[in-house]
Short mmCIF file of C-alpha atoms in Angstrom, two decimals:
data_model
loop_
_atom_site.label_atom_id
_atom_site.label_comp_id
_atom_site.label_asym_id
_atom_site.label_seq_id
_atom_site.Cartn_x
_atom_site.Cartn_y
_atom_site.Cartn_z
CA ASP A 1 -38.03 -21.91 -30.16
CA VAL A 2 -35.29 -23.73 -28.21
CA THR A 3 -32.62 -22.01 -30.33
CA ILE A 4 -34.14 -18.59 -29.67
CA ILE A 5 -34.35 -19.18 -25.90
CA VAL A 6 -30.76 -20.51 -25.72
CA ILE A 7 -29.49 -17.42 -27.56
CA ALA A 8 -31.63 -15.19 -25.29
CA PHE A 9 -30.20 -16.78 -22.12
CA ILE A 10 -26.62 -16.54 -23.40
CA THR A 11 -27.15 -12.90 -24.38
CA LEU A 12 -28.72 -12.15 -20.98
CA GLY A 13 -25.76 -13.83 -19.28
CA LYS A 14 -23.29 -11.81 -21.35
CA TYR A 15 -25.19 -8.60 -20.49
CA LEU A 16 -25.15 -9.37 -16.74
CA GLU A 17 -21.49 -10.38 -16.99
CA ALA A 18 -20.58 -7.14 -18.83
CA ARG A 19 -22.42 -5.04 -16.22
CA SER A 20 -20.62 -6.86 -13.40
CA LYS A 21 -17.24 -6.56 -15.14
CA LEU A 22 -17.73 -2.80 -15.46
CA LYS A 23 -18.09 -2.68 -11.67
CA THR A 24 -14.87 -4.67 -11.21
CA GLY A 25 -12.87 -1.96 -12.99
CA ASP A 26 -14.49 1.08 -11.40
CA ALA A 27 -11.34 1.78 -9.32
CA ILE A 28 -9.66 3.18 -12.46
CA GLU A 29 -12.74 5.26 -13.29
CA LYS A 30 -12.77 6.70 -9.77
CA LEU A 31 -9.04 7.49 -9.97
CA LEU A 32 -9.56 9.23 -13.32
CA ASN A 33 -12.43 11.24 -11.82
CA LEU A 34 -10.04 12.51 -9.15
CA GLN A 35 -8.16 14.51 -11.77
CA ALA A 36 -9.00 18.20 -11.92
CA LYS A 37 -10.16 19.42 -15.36
CA ILE A 38 -8.94 23.04 -15.10
CA ALA A 39 -6.34 25.06 -13.18
CA LEU A 40 -6.42 28.69 -12.05
CA ILE A 41 -2.96 30.07 -12.87
CA ILE A 42 -1.21 33.44 -12.74
CA ARG A 43 0.41 34.48 -16.02
CA ASP A 44 1.54 38.01 -16.87
CA GLU A 45 0.05 39.14 -13.54
CA LYS A 46 -3.41 37.92 -14.63
CA GLU A 47 -5.55 35.06 -13.30
CA LEU A 48 -6.38 32.57 -16.07
CA GLU A 49 -8.42 29.36 -16.13
CA VAL A 50 -6.64 26.83 -18.35
CA PRO A 51 -7.23 23.12 -19.10
CA ILE A 52 -5.03 20.87 -16.99
CA ASN A 53 -3.04 19.68 -20.03
CA GLN A 54 -1.85 23.27 -20.62
CA VAL A 55 -0.25 23.65 -17.17
CA MET A 56 3.55 23.90 -17.43
CA HIS A 57 6.48 23.42 -15.04
CA GLY A 58 6.96 26.51 -12.89
CA ASP A 59 3.39 27.83 -13.33
CA ILE A 60 2.00 29.63 -10.28
CA ILE A 61 -1.39 28.13 -9.39
CA ILE A 62 -4.11 29.46 -7.08
CA VAL A 63 -6.12 26.89 -5.09
CA LYS A 64 -9.42 28.10 -3.62
CA PRO A 65 -11.44 26.42 -0.82
CA GLY A 66 -13.16 23.20 -1.93
CA SER A 67 -11.26 22.86 -5.21
CA LYS A 68 -9.07 19.99 -6.44
CA ILE A 69 -5.32 20.47 -6.74
CA PRO A 70 -4.58 20.16 -10.49
CA VAL A 71 -0.88 19.10 -10.51
CA ASP A 72 1.93 18.27 -8.06
CA GLY A 73 3.85 21.20 -6.61
CA VAL A 74 5.24 23.17 -3.67
CA VAL A 75 3.22 25.69 -1.61
CA ILE A 76 4.78 29.17 -1.82
CA ASP A 77 2.15 31.28 -0.05
CA GLY A 78 -0.88 30.79 2.22
CA SER A 79 -1.95 27.73 4.21
CA SER A 80 -4.82 25.26 4.38
CA HIS A 81 -5.77 21.70 5.26
CA VAL A 82 -5.79 19.27 2.34
CA ASP A 83 -7.75 16.01 2.15
CA GLU A 84 -5.14 13.48 0.93
CA ALA A 85 -7.30 10.36 1.41
CA MET A 86 -6.87 9.36 -2.25
CA VAL A 87 -3.08 9.11 -1.74
CA THR A 88 -2.70 7.89 1.83
CA GLY A 89 -6.13 6.39 2.58
CA GLU A 90 -6.18 8.53 5.74
CA PRO A 91 -9.42 10.47 6.32
CA MET A 92 -7.96 13.39 8.33
CA PRO A 93 -6.97 16.48 6.27
CA VAL A 94 -3.27 17.43 6.47
CA GLN A 95 -2.06 20.98 7.11
CA LYS A 96 -0.16 22.57 4.22
CA LYS A 97 1.98 25.70 4.48
CA ALA A 98 4.84 27.34 2.55
CA GLY A 99 7.45 24.74 1.55
CA ASP A 100 5.09 21.73 1.78
CA MET A 101 4.36 19.43 -1.17
CA VAL A 102 0.85 19.08 -2.61
CA VAL A 103 -0.43 16.29 -4.86
CA ALA A 104 -2.72 16.36 -7.90
CA GLY A 105 -6.23 15.09 -7.21
CA THR A 106 -6.21 15.89 -3.48
CA ILE A 107 -8.89 18.29 -2.25
CA ASN A 108 -8.33 21.65 -0.56
CA THR A 109 -10.73 22.14 2.37
CA THR A 110 -11.09 25.57 3.97
CA GLY A 111 -8.14 27.90 3.33
CA SER A 112 -6.58 29.07 0.06
CA PHE A 113 -2.97 29.03 -1.07
CA ILE A 114 -0.66 29.52 -4.03
CA PHE A 115 1.74 26.83 -5.20
CA LYS A 116 4.37 26.32 -7.90
CA ALA A 117 3.90 23.41 -10.35
CA THR A 118 6.78 20.91 -10.17
CA LYS A 119 5.23 17.85 -11.87
CA VAL A 120 2.64 17.99 -14.66
CA GLY A 121 0.87 15.53 -16.99
CA SER A 122 2.09 11.95 -16.68
CA GLU A 123 4.73 12.96 -14.08
CA THR A 124 2.17 13.54 -11.30
CA LEU A 125 1.73 10.96 -8.56
CA LEU A 126 -1.94 10.43 -9.53
CA SER A 127 -0.96 9.68 -13.16
CA GLN A 128 1.69 7.22 -11.94
CA ILE A 129 -0.87 5.52 -9.69
CA ILE A 130 -3.40 5.22 -12.55
CA ALA A 131 -0.74 3.79 -14.91
CA MET A 132 0.43 1.29 -12.27
CA VAL A 133 -3.10 0.13 -11.41
CA GLU A 134 -3.93 -0.32 -15.12
CA ASP A 135 -0.75 -2.38 -15.67
CA ALA A 136 -1.38 -4.51 -12.58
CA GLN A 137 -5.02 -5.15 -13.49
CA GLY A 138 -3.97 -6.30 -16.96
CA SER A 139 -1.20 -8.62 -15.73
CA LYS A 140 -1.53 -12.37 -15.22
CA ALA A 141 -1.15 -14.15 -11.89
CA PRO A 142 0.78 -17.47 -11.95
CA ILE A 143 -2.39 -19.27 -10.85
CA GLN A 144 -3.99 -18.17 -14.14
CA ALA A 145 -1.42 -20.28 -15.99
CA LEU A 146 -3.04 -23.31 -14.35
CA ALA A 147 -6.47 -22.24 -15.61
CA ASP A 148 -5.00 -21.66 -19.10
CA LYS A 149 -3.41 -25.14 -19.13
CA ILE A 150 -6.68 -26.73 -18.01
CA SER A 151 -8.59 -24.80 -20.70
CA ALA A 152 -6.12 -25.99 -23.36
CA VAL A 153 -6.98 -29.62 -22.48
CA PHE A 154 -10.59 -28.99 -21.47
CA VAL A 155 -11.86 -27.51 -24.75
CA PRO A 156 -10.73 -30.35 -27.11
CA THR A 157 -11.85 -32.90 -24.48
CA VAL A 158 -15.37 -31.39 -24.39
CA LEU A 159 -15.54 -31.38 -28.19
CA ALA A 160 -14.54 -35.04 -28.19
CA VAL A 161 -17.12 -35.87 -25.47
CA ALA A 162 -19.84 -34.05 -27.47
CA VAL A 163 -19.01 -36.00 -30.64
CA ILE A 164 -18.78 -39.34 -28.75
CA THR A 165 -22.11 -38.63 -26.99
CA PHE A 166 -23.77 -37.89 -30.34
CA GLY A 167 -22.33 -41.14 -31.74
CA VAL A 168 -23.48 -43.20 -28.73
CA TRP A 169 -27.03 -41.80 -29.05
CA LEU A 170 -27.11 -42.76 -32.73
CA LEU A 171 -25.62 -46.24 -32.23
CA VAL A 172 -27.30 -47.30 -28.98
CA GLY A 173 -30.38 -45.07 -29.04
CA SER A 174 -31.43 -46.20 -32.54
CA ARG A 175 -31.95 -49.76 -31.19
CA TYR A 176 -34.39 -48.72 -28.47
CA LEU A 177 -35.87 -45.40 -29.64
CA GLY A 178 -35.66 -45.54 -33.37
CA PHE A 179 -33.29 -43.53 -35.57
CA SER A 180 -35.42 -40.34 -35.69
CA GLN A 181 -35.82 -40.06 -31.88
CA ALA A 182 -32.16 -41.05 -31.27
CA LEU A 183 -30.98 -38.39 -33.75
CA SER A 184 -33.16 -35.77 -32.03
CA TYR A 185 -31.87 -36.65 -28.53
CA GLY A 186 -28.30 -36.94 -29.84
CA LEU A 187 -28.44 -33.40 -31.27
CA VAL A 188 -29.96 -32.04 -28.03
CA SER A 189 -27.17 -33.70 -25.99
CA PHE A 190 -24.47 -32.56 -28.45
CA VAL A 191 -25.62 -28.91 -28.31
CA GLY A 192 -26.26 -29.09 -24.52
CA ILE A 193 -22.68 -30.25 -23.84
CA LEU A 194 -21.15 -27.52 -26.05
CA VAL A 195 -23.30 -24.81 -24.43
CA ILE A 196 -22.89 -25.80 -20.77
CA ALA A 197 -19.16 -26.51 -21.11
CA CYS A 198 -18.32 -23.12 -22.60
CA PRO A 199 -15.23 -22.11 -20.52
CA CYS A 200 -16.17 -18.41 -20.13
CA ALA A 201 -16.30 -18.65 -16.33
CA LEU A 202 -12.88 -20.32 -16.30
CA GLY A 203 -11.41 -17.42 -18.25
CA LEU A 204 -13.03 -14.87 -15.92
CA ALA A 205 -12.09 -16.58 -12.63
CA THR A 206 -8.63 -15.03 -12.17
CA PRO A 207 -8.68 -11.65 -14.01
CA THR A 208 -11.90 -10.39 -12.39
CA ALA A 209 -10.60 -11.10 -8.87
CA ILE A 210 -7.23 -9.48 -9.72
CA ILE A 211 -8.94 -6.35 -11.13
CA VAL A 212 -11.05 -5.93 -7.99
CA GLY A 213 -8.16 -6.74 -5.62
CA VAL A 214 -5.71 -4.30 -7.24
CA GLY A 215 -8.40 -1.58 -7.38
CA LYS A 216 -9.29 -2.06 -3.71
CA GLY A 217 -5.59 -1.84 -2.83
CA ALA A 218 -5.23 1.46 -4.72
CA LYS A 219 -8.12 2.96 -2.73
CA GLU A 220 -6.36 1.95 0.50
CA GLY A 221 -3.03 3.51 -0.57
CA ILE A 222 -1.54 0.09 -1.47
CA LEU A 223 -0.03 0.13 -4.98
CA ILE A 224 0.50 -3.37 -6.40
CA LYS A 225 2.92 -3.65 -9.33
CA ASP A 226 1.54 -6.88 -10.82
CA ALA A 227 -0.73 -9.84 -10.19
CA ALA A 228 2.22 -12.17 -9.52
CA THR A 229 3.25 -10.01 -6.53
CA LEU A 230 -0.29 -10.07 -5.16
CA GLU A 231 -0.32 -13.88 -5.41
CA LYS A 232 3.11 -14.30 -3.77
CA LEU A 233 2.16 -12.08 -0.85
CA HIS A 234 -0.46 -14.50 0.54
CA LYS A 235 2.28 -17.14 1.05
CA VAL A 236 4.58 -14.86 3.11
CA THR A 237 5.72 -16.37 6.43
CA THR A 238 8.32 -13.77 7.49
CA VAL A 239 8.28 -9.98 7.19
CA VAL A 240 11.63 -8.20 7.40
CA VAL A 241 11.44 -4.49 8.25
CA ASP A 242 13.98 -1.70 8.25
CA LYS A 243 13.92 0.33 11.50
CA THR A 244 14.33 3.91 10.28
CA GLY A 245 11.35 5.16 8.33
CA THR A 246 9.43 1.89 8.67
CA ILE A 247 9.09 1.20 12.40
CA THR A 248 10.23 4.71 13.36
CA LYS A 249 9.25 8.05 11.82
CA GLY A 250 12.66 8.54 10.23
CA LYS A 251 13.45 11.96 11.70
CA PRO A 252 14.59 13.09 15.18
CA GLU A 253 12.00 14.48 17.59
CA LEU A 254 12.29 16.06 21.03
CA LEU A 255 10.74 13.48 23.36
CA SER A 256 11.39 14.80 26.90
CA VAL A 257 12.67 17.83 28.85
CA GLN A 258 14.15 17.57 32.35
CA SER A 259 15.01 20.71 34.32
CA GLU A 260 18.06 20.49 36.62
CA SER A 261 17.69 24.08 37.87
CA SER A 262 15.14 26.78 38.70
CA LEU A 263 14.42 27.28 34.97
CA ALA A 264 11.03 26.14 33.67
CA GLU A 265 10.90 23.59 30.81
CA ASN A 266 9.80 26.23 28.28
CA GLU A 267 12.73 28.49 29.27
CA ILE A 268 15.19 25.62 28.73
CA ILE A 269 13.70 24.92 25.28
CA SER A 270 13.71 28.63 24.38
CA ILE A 271 17.44 29.01 25.22
CA LEU A 272 18.36 25.72 23.51
CA ALA A 273 16.35 26.57 20.38
CA ALA A 274 17.98 30.02 20.17
CA LEU A 275 21.42 28.36 20.21
CA GLU A 276 20.47 25.46 17.91
CA ALA A 277 18.81 27.80 15.38
CA ARG A 278 22.36 28.67 14.26
CA SER A 279 23.18 24.98 13.62
CA GLU A 280 22.17 22.79 10.65
CA HIS A 281 22.42 19.46 12.51
CA PRO A 282 19.23 17.25 12.35
CA ILE A 283 19.10 17.28 16.17
CA ALA A 284 19.12 21.10 16.10
CA GLN A 285 16.15 20.99 13.70
CA ALA A 286 14.25 18.74 16.15
CA ILE A 287 14.72 21.29 18.97
CA THR A 288 13.82 24.34 16.86
CA ALA A 289 10.75 22.53 15.44
CA TYR A 290 9.58 21.76 19.01
CA ALA A 291 10.04 25.43 20.05
CA LYS A 292 8.08 26.54 16.96
CA GLU A 293 5.28 24.09 17.81
CA LYS A 294 5.13 25.56 21.35
CA ALA A 295 5.20 29.11 19.85
CA LEU A 296 8.19 30.07 22.03
CA SER A 297 10.01 33.34 21.35
CA LEU A 298 13.77 33.05 20.69
CA LYS A 299 16.21 35.69 21.92
CA PRO A 300 19.18 36.83 19.79
CA VAL A 301 22.45 34.92 20.25
CA GLU A 302 25.86 36.62 20.32
CA GLN A 303 29.38 35.15 20.16
CA PHE A 304 28.04 31.90 18.68
CA GLU A 305 30.64 29.13 18.36
CA THR A 306 30.58 25.45 17.38
CA ILE A 307 32.62 23.08 19.57
CA LYS A 308 33.54 20.27 17.18
CA GLY A 309 32.18 16.85 18.17
CA LYS A 310 30.82 18.12 21.48
CA GLY A 311 28.26 20.89 20.98
CA LEU A 312 28.05 24.67 20.74
CA LYS A 313 28.01 27.84 22.81
CA GLY A 314 26.65 31.37 22.64
CA SER A 315 25.74 34.40 24.71
CA ILE A 316 22.09 35.33 25.44
CA ASP A 317 21.37 38.44 27.55
CA GLY A 318 25.02 38.50 28.64
CA ILE A 319 25.03 34.91 29.91
CA VAL A 320 27.22 32.32 28.12
CA TYR A 321 25.34 29.07 27.57
CA PHE A 322 26.65 25.70 26.35
CA ALA A 323 24.62 22.91 24.68
CA GLY A 324 26.08 19.51 23.88
CA ASN A 325 26.96 15.99 24.99
CA ASP A 326 28.50 14.59 28.19
CA ALA A 327 32.04 15.10 26.79
CA LEU A 328 31.37 18.86 26.75
CA VAL A 329 30.23 18.72 30.41
CA GLU A 330 33.43 16.87 31.36
CA ASP A 331 35.55 19.46 29.52
CA LEU A 332 33.95 22.19 31.62
CA GLY A 333 34.74 20.21 34.80
CA ILE A 334 31.15 20.00 36.03
CA SER A 335 30.17 16.88 37.99
CA PHE A 336 26.82 15.26 37.12
CA ASP A 337 24.90 11.99 37.48
CA LYS A 338 25.33 10.04 34.22
CA LYS A 339 22.75 7.34 35.06
CA ASN A 340 19.78 9.12 33.44
CA ILE A 341 21.81 9.93 30.33
CA GLU A 342 23.15 6.37 30.01
CA THR A 343 19.62 4.94 30.32
CA GLY A 344 18.42 7.26 27.55
CA THR A 345 21.38 6.33 25.32
CA MET A 346 20.62 2.60 25.74
CA GLU A 347 17.08 3.32 24.52
CA GLY A 348 18.42 4.96 21.36
CA LYS A 349 17.90 8.52 22.61
CA THR A 350 20.44 11.33 22.20
CA PRO A 351 20.77 13.56 25.28
CA ILE A 352 21.44 17.30 24.77
CA ILE A 353 22.62 19.05 27.94
CA LEU A 354 22.10 22.80 28.51
CA LEU A 355 24.56 24.35 30.95
CA THR A 356 26.60 27.39 31.94
CA LYS A 357 30.24 27.33 33.07
CA GLU A 358 29.03 26.73 36.63
CA LYS A 359 26.12 24.26 36.46
CA ILE A 360 23.78 22.06 34.41
CA LEU A 361 20.42 23.73 33.68
CA GLY A 362 18.54 20.94 31.98
CA VAL A 363 18.61 17.88 29.73
CA VAL A 364 16.47 17.15 26.65
CA MET A 365 16.18 13.74 24.97
CA ILE A 366 16.07 13.53 21.16
CA ALA A 367 15.16 10.33 19.32
CA ASP A 368 13.65 8.93 16.16
CA ALA A 369 10.20 8.18 17.61
CA VAL A 370 8.31 4.93 16.96
CA LYS A 371 5.38 5.30 14.58
CA PRO A 372 2.12 5.16 16.60
CA GLU A 373 0.67 2.45 14.33
CA ALA A 374 3.77 0.17 14.46
CA LYS A 375 2.86 -1.83 17.60
CA GLU A 376 -0.65 -2.70 16.40
CA ALA A 377 0.68 -3.57 12.91
CA VAL A 378 3.21 -6.05 14.37
CA ALA A 379 0.49 -7.59 16.59
CA ARG A 380 -1.78 -8.04 13.55
CA LEU A 381 1.07 -9.67 11.59
CA HIS A 382 1.55 -12.11 14.49
CA ALA A 383 -2.20 -12.84 14.40
CA LEU A 384 -1.75 -13.86 10.75
CA GLY A 385 1.02 -16.26 11.84
CA ILE A 386 3.81 -14.12 10.37
CA LYS A 387 7.18 -13.65 12.07
CA VAL A 388 8.65 -10.11 12.10
CA VAL A 389 12.41 -9.47 11.87
CA MET A 390 13.96 -5.98 12.16
CA LEU A 391 17.22 -5.14 10.38
CA THR A 392 19.04 -1.91 11.24
CA GLY A 393 22.44 -0.29 11.02
CA ASP A 394 21.94 1.17 14.51
CA ASP A 395 23.37 0.13 17.88
CA GLU A 396 22.13 -3.28 19.12
CA LYS A 397 20.89 -2.09 22.53
CA ALA A 398 18.92 0.78 20.99
CA ALA A 399 17.50 -1.53 18.30
CA LYS A 400 16.42 -4.15 20.86
CA TYR A 401 14.73 -1.46 22.94
CA ILE A 402 12.73 -0.26 19.90
CA ALA A 403 11.90 -3.88 19.04
CA SER A 404 10.63 -4.51 22.58
CA LEU A 405 8.32 -1.48 22.32
CA VAL A 406 6.53 -2.85 19.26
CA GLY A 407 6.83 -6.61 19.89
CA ILE A 408 9.23 -7.58 17.09
CA ASP A 409 10.45 -11.23 17.20
CA ASP A 410 14.06 -10.91 16.07
CA VAL A 411 16.60 -8.04 15.73
CA VAL A 412 19.75 -7.86 13.64
CA ALA A 413 21.77 -4.68 14.33
CA HIS A 414 24.91 -3.07 12.85
CA VAL A 415 23.95 -4.23 9.34
CA LEU A 416 25.07 -2.65 6.07
CA PRO A 417 22.87 -2.84 2.91
CA GLN A 418 24.80 -5.91 1.70
CA ASP A 419 24.32 -7.56 5.12
CA LYS A 420 20.56 -7.07 4.77
CA LEU A 421 20.78 -8.94 1.45
CA LYS A 422 22.63 -11.84 3.16
CA LYS A 423 20.00 -12.01 5.93
CA ILE A 424 17.18 -12.23 3.37
CA LYS A 425 19.00 -15.08 1.59
CA GLU A 426 19.60 -16.82 4.93
CA LEU A 427 15.88 -16.68 5.83
CA GLN A 428 14.94 -17.95 2.34
CA SER A 429 17.40 -20.86 2.71
CA GLN A 430 15.42 -21.87 5.84
CA GLY A 431 12.36 -22.35 3.61
CA ARG A 432 10.67 -19.08 4.56
CA VAL A 433 8.76 -16.88 2.13
CA VAL A 434 10.10 -13.40 2.87
CA ALA A 435 8.58 -9.95 2.39
CA MET A 436 10.96 -7.01 2.92
CA ALA A 437 9.62 -3.56 3.83
CA GLY A 438 12.04 -0.65 3.47
CA ASP A 439 12.44 2.87 2.14
CA GLY A 440 13.54 1.67 -1.30
CA VAL A 441 16.90 3.54 -1.28
CA ASN A 442 19.57 1.84 0.89
CA ASP A 443 17.33 -1.24 1.05
CA ALA A 444 17.25 -1.74 -2.75
CA PRO A 445 19.40 -4.96 -2.85
CA ALA A 446 17.35 -6.59 -0.07
CA LEU A 447 14.05 -5.48 -1.66
CA ALA A 448 15.13 -7.09 -4.94
CA GLN A 449 16.16 -10.37 -3.24
CA ALA A 450 13.00 -10.73 -1.12
CA ASP A 451 10.10 -12.79 -2.46
CA VAL A 452 8.03 -9.60 -2.17
CA GLY A 453 9.66 -6.15 -1.96
CA ILE A 454 7.56 -3.49 -0.21
CA ALA A 455 8.55 0.19 -0.51
CA MET A 456 7.39 2.65 2.16
CA GLY A 457 6.42 5.59 -0.08
CA THR A 458 6.35 8.81 1.93
CA GLY A 459 5.09 12.15 0.69
CA THR A 460 5.02 12.59 -3.08
CA ASP A 461 8.49 11.20 -3.75
CA VAL A 462 7.32 7.63 -4.33
CA ALA A 463 9.70 5.19 -6.02
CA ILE A 464 6.84 3.22 -7.59
CA GLU A 465 9.18 1.06 -9.71
CA SER A 466 11.50 0.09 -6.82
CA ALA A 467 9.35 -2.66 -5.32
CA GLY A 468 6.48 -5.05 -6.01
CA ILE A 469 4.26 -3.11 -3.61
CA THR A 470 4.36 0.55 -2.57
CA LEU A 471 2.62 1.67 0.64
CA LEU A 472 1.69 5.32 0.17
CA GLY A 473 2.26 7.54 3.19
CA GLY A 474 4.84 5.10 4.62
CA ASP A 475 2.21 3.60 6.94
CA ILE A 476 3.27 0.13 8.18
CA SER A 477 -0.33 -0.78 9.10
CA LYS A 478 -0.98 -0.90 5.33
CA LEU A 479 1.48 -3.81 5.15
CA VAL A 480 -1.00 -5.90 7.16
CA LYS A 481 -3.83 -4.73 4.89
CA ALA A 482 -1.79 -5.69 1.80
CA ILE A 483 -1.24 -9.23 3.11
CA LYS A 484 -4.94 -9.59 4.04
CA LEU A 485 -5.92 -8.26 0.59
CA SER A 486 -3.67 -10.89 -1.03
CA LYS A 487 -5.24 -13.69 1.06
CA ILE A 488 -8.80 -12.47 0.29
CA THR A 489 -8.05 -12.15 -3.45
CA MET A 490 -6.45 -15.60 -3.68
CA ARG A 491 -9.36 -17.13 -1.77
CA GLY A 492 -11.71 -15.43 -4.27
CA ILE A 493 -9.75 -16.84 -7.25
CA LYS A 494 -9.87 -20.38 -5.82
CA GLN A 495 -13.62 -20.05 -5.17
CA ASN A 496 -14.10 -18.77 -8.73
CA LEU A 497 -12.18 -21.72 -10.19
CA PHE A 498 -14.29 -24.08 -8.07
CA TRP A 499 -17.56 -22.57 -9.30
CA ALA A 500 -16.31 -22.51 -12.89
CA PHE A 501 -15.49 -26.24 -12.76
CA ILE A 502 -18.45 -27.43 -10.70
CA TYR A 503 -20.91 -26.28 -13.39
CA ASN A 504 -19.02 -28.31 -15.97
CA ILE A 505 -18.44 -31.38 -13.79
CA VAL A 506 -22.14 -31.61 -12.92
CA GLY A 507 -23.50 -30.19 -16.18
CA ILE A 508 -21.65 -32.24 -18.84
CA PRO A 509 -22.94 -35.69 -17.69
CA LEU A 510 -26.47 -34.23 -17.38
CA ALA A 511 -26.25 -32.71 -20.86
CA ALA A 512 -24.87 -36.01 -22.25
CA GLY A 513 -27.99 -37.80 -20.97
CA ALA A 514 -26.42 -39.83 -18.14
CA LEU A 515 -29.72 -39.73 -16.19
CA TYR A 516 -31.94 -40.64 -19.18
CA PRO A 517 -31.69 -44.47 -18.82
CA VAL A 518 -32.66 -44.24 -15.09
CA PHE A 519 -35.09 -41.31 -14.81
CA GLY A 520 -35.81 -40.43 -18.42
CA TRP A 521 -34.29 -36.94 -17.87
CA LEU A 522 -32.48 -35.09 -20.61
CA LEU A 523 -31.02 -31.59 -20.10
CA ASN A 524 -32.72 -29.14 -22.42
CA PRO A 525 -30.25 -26.76 -24.18
CA VAL A 526 -32.34 -23.91 -22.73
CA PHE A 527 -31.24 -24.87 -19.19
CA ALA A 528 -27.70 -25.51 -20.44
CA GLY A 529 -27.61 -21.93 -21.77
CA PHE A 530 -28.99 -20.60 -18.49
CA ALA A 531 -26.42 -22.58 -16.44
CA MET A 532 -23.54 -21.41 -18.65
CA ALA A 533 -24.63 -17.78 -18.31
CA MET A 534 -25.09 -18.07 -14.55
CA SER A 535 -21.63 -19.65 -14.11
CA SER A 536 -20.02 -16.51 -15.58
CA VAL A 537 -22.27 -14.19 -13.55
CA SER A 538 -21.58 -16.10 -10.30
CA VAL A 539 -17.80 -15.89 -10.87
CA VAL A 540 -17.87 -12.13 -11.50
CA SER A 541 -20.27 -11.57 -8.58
CA ASN A 542 -17.97 -13.55 -6.29
CA SER A 543 -15.05 -11.35 -7.37
CA LEU A 544 -17.08 -8.24 -6.55
CA ARG A 545 -17.48 -9.54 -2.97
CA ILE A 546 -13.77 -8.68 -2.46
CA LYS A 547 -14.77 -5.00 -2.53
CA ALA A 548 -16.92 -5.41 0.56
CA LYS A 549 -14.30 -7.27 2.61
CA LYS A 550 -12.72 -5.35 5.48
CA LEU A 551 -8.92 -5.25 5.48
#
């Protein structure tokens, strides 16, 4: 009967453990469920429903309201708002119109549109995410090597203890209890030790926590390359960030308009946008995008001309307008107060002056705006005791101004990619554990040198292989979440190892009969089986708690 009950308890424990382990890996299942099964495509001027694996590059695909986007592509007609929470972790749907990228697995909300397939099958972002999460969940963290080493010593030691215990019962017990009773108790102790010391929980301690941690990260738009990266991240003491694309949005925006004449702000923008529409400069794009956002009408421009290094000019309604920098104003011999422009320049802004041959009409300020979440992210990093350093190739005054806006500790300006690498090495030589967050292109050497490289993945063009961690959507606040996730996961692993060992440390002496001479207690193999099963269940359950933790 004891044998049957022991087997029953062990089987029950394995069943509970298997059920719990299935829950640890449900992140992959949920990601797989995000994939669309069919696509509505146009071939030979007919609408056809085809399985997703039959979609080819260049196929024209119709997306109706409420349906999943089957593959990655570019919108060519129509517009809608798409729920991209599975990629970015952000709950608000994003507007999509002609020319915008769409990602497989995201959900169309209200409108309908047509897009051209650019990535299919394993090329899609969702497929890359699934492959990366699977690889990371199957990888070993360095801390697991410790558990493996302990297991390598622990198992033969337990076998030796079980044999010695059996021998002691026979030798010593026979004198006081008789051979028959001593043999019976010796066998009970021998089996009890082997059952309770089974190192299942020890083997589950690390992988279950890693599986849950990596899966939780994927849901938050944090892609972790391997378990070793996740472990390293919790030790980070310094975070180095690139300015452009990490702290700032990475593209120029029109921030302010100042009228210096009787013209209203919208009139100044309308004239400027009409002139700049003929230019391909990034600053011109910022002005035209602002005019489009304001729905301003643009008048035709005649006699358009580019003035090299200074600006441009053109005629609108018979009036010749100029747009450019202060050098252009000086060339035209117009006096103006430079103070406002100099202040803007020191803050990293680029002034564009609109004027005629006689007078200045207005000034607009263009700059790479700070990401709205950057200030809070830096404050949260400080709360974790982490120092933040910003490296940039920009002007020092402009960089320090940006740093002051978000609360960054240290700024290094005028740096080239190889200088960033030197700075990382310098910080590491001071005994700091360094994480580097950058766009993964010009920051590649520094990302490779850092203890943890973090790529800011924007849009669908995500260089997943370029860094240990990729933050989808390029959101710096996810950097804080990644570090917190690492700390929570490592805490979970240490708790698991504690629980795995505590059962054995307490259970083995009990099973050996250490309390029998004093209290007459002997651990029944039934309870040993129950304790062994519960140790595995408690470890897996503790790992599942990571899911509920707020990042």
